[in-house]
Amino acid sequence: MAGEMLLTREEIDELKQTFIAMDDNGDGMLDNEELAVLFDSLNIACADDDIKAFFSLVDVDDDGTVDYDEFMTMVEHMMELATAGHSYVDMFRMLDR
């Protein structure tokens, strides 16, 4: 992950547990549906097409899944944008560039 780490060790551990909990089938990867559950749990309302578009941005190796490293990169980028005062809608727009 590029840049200064914005997360504490405890936050990283908590995010790892969140990733594991979201991985319904236990394959170590998140698919579109599992990512949609994450957005629902964060009370982020997104249309299916928006989730698919966001998923394709996060899935940097284009294998159809989001692994833990891709997940953590996504979290870090979202935190950087949130720290800069952007809303979730702004974050999605910026990630879509």
CSV table of C-alpha atoms in Angstrom, one decimal:
chain,number,residue,atom,x,y,z
A,1,MET,CA,0.0,0.0,0.0
A,2,ALA,CA,1.4,3.3,-1.0
A,3,GLY,CA,1.8,6.3,1.3
A,4,GLU,CA,1.7,6.5,5.1
A,5,MET,CA,-0.3,3.8,6.8
A,6,LEU,CA,-3.4,5.3,8.2
A,7,LEU,CA,-4.4,2.3,10.3
A,8,THR,CA,-3.4,1.1,13.7
A,9,ARG,CA,-2.4,-2.6,14.2
A,10,GLU,CA,-5.7,-3.1,16.0
A,11,GLU,CA,-7.7,-1.6,13.1
A,12,ILE,CA,-5.8,-3.8,10.6
A,13,ASP,CA,-6.6,-6.9,12.7
A,14,GLU,CA,-10.3,-5.8,12.9
A,15,LEU,CA,-10.4,-5.3,9.1
A,16,LYS,CA,-8.9,-8.8,8.6
A,17,GLN,CA,-11.6,-10.2,10.8
A,18,THR,CA,-14.2,-8.2,8.8
A,19,PHE,CA,-12.8,-9.6,5.6
A,20,ILE,CA,-12.9,-13.1,6.9
A,21,ALA,CA,-16.5,-12.7,8.1
A,22,MET,CA,-17.6,-11.2,4.7
A,23,ASP,CA,-16.0,-14.1,2.8
A,24,ASP,CA,-19.1,-16.3,3.0
A,25,ASN,CA,-17.7,-19.3,1.1
A,26,GLY,CA,-14.3,-19.1,2.8
A,27,ASP,CA,-12.2,-19.0,-0.4
A,28,GLY,CA,-10.1,-16.0,0.8
A,29,MET,CA,-11.7,-13.8,-1.9
A,30,LEU,CA,-14.7,-11.5,-2.1
A,31,ASP,CA,-17.1,-11.6,-5.0
A,32,ASN,CA,-19.6,-8.9,-6.1
A,33,GLU,CA,-22.3,-10.2,-3.8
A,34,GLU,CA,-20.0,-10.3,-0.8
A,35,LEU,CA,-18.8,-6.8,-1.6
A,36,ALA,CA,-22.4,-5.6,-1.8
A,37,VAL,CA,-23.0,-7.0,1.7
A,38,LEU,CA,-20.1,-4.8,2.9
A,39,PHE,CA,-21.7,-1.7,1.5
A,40,ASP,CA,-25.0,-2.7,3.1
A,41,SER,CA,-23.3,-3.1,6.4
A,42,LEU,CA,-21.8,0.3,6.1
A,43,ASN,CA,-25.2,1.8,5.2
A,44,ILE,CA,-23.9,2.8,1.8
A,45,ALA,CA,-26.7,2.7,-0.7
A,46,CYS,CA,-25.4,1.7,-4.2
A,47,ALA,CA,-27.2,0.5,-7.3
A,48,ASP,CA,-26.1,-2.9,-8.5
A,49,ASP,CA,-24.4,-1.3,-11.5
A,50,ASP,CA,-22.4,1.0,-9.2
A,51,ILE,CA,-21.3,-1.9,-7.1
A,52,LYS,CA,-20.2,-3.8,-10.2
A,53,ALA,CA,-18.3,-0.8,-11.5
A,54,PHE,CA,-16.6,-0.2,-8.1
A,55,PHE,CA,-15.8,-3.9,-7.9
A,56,SER,CA,-14.0,-3.8,-11.3
A,57,LEU,CA,-11.9,-0.9,-10.0
A,58,VAL,CA,-10.9,-2.7,-6.8
A,59,ASP,CA,-10.2,-6.0,-8.6
A,60,VAL,CA,-6.8,-4.7,-9.9
A,61,ASP,CA,-5.7,-8.2,-11.1
A,62,ASP,CA,-9.0,-8.6,-13.0
A,63,ASP,CA,-9.5,-12.1,-11.7
A,64,GLY,CA,-13.2,-11.6,-10.8
A,65,THR,CA,-12.6,-11.5,-7.1
A,66,VAL,CA,-11.2,-9.1,-4.4
A,67,ASP,CA,-8.4,-10.6,-2.3
A,68,TYR,CA,-7.3,-9.3,1.0
A,69,ASP,CA,-4.6,-7.0,-0.4
A,70,GLU,CA,-7.0,-5.5,-2.8
A,71,PHE,CA,-9.5,-5.1,0.0
A,72,MET,CA,-7.0,-3.3,2.2
A,73,THR,CA,-5.9,-1.0,-0.7
A,74,MET,CA,-9.6,-0.1,-1.2
A,75,VAL,CA,-10.0,0.6,2.6
A,76,GLU,CA,-6.8,2.8,2.6
A,77,HIS,CA,-7.9,4.8,-0.4
A,78,MET,CA,-11.4,5.3,1.1
A,79,MET,CA,-9.9,6.4,4.4
A,80,GLU,CA,-7.6,8.9,2.7
A,81,LEU,CA,-10.5,10.4,0.8
A,82,ALA,CA,-12.7,10.4,4.0
A,83,THR,CA,-9.9,12.2,5.9
A,84,ALA,CA,-9.9,14.8,3.2
A,85,GLY,CA,-13.6,15.4,3.9
A,86,HIS,CA,-15.1,13.6,0.9
A,87,SER,CA,-18.5,11.8,1.1
A,88,TYR,CA,-18.8,8.2,0.1
A,89,VAL,CA,-20.4,9.3,-3.2
A,90,ASP,CA,-17.3,11.5,-3.8
A,91,MET,CA,-15.0,8.6,-3.0
A,92,PHE,CA,-16.7,6.4,-5.6
A,93,ARG,CA,-16.4,9.1,-8.2
A,94,MET,CA,-12.7,9.7,-7.4
A,95,LEU,CA,-12.0,6.0,-7.5
A,96,ASP,CA,-13.8,5.7,-10.9
A,97,ARG,CA,-11.3,8.1,-12.6
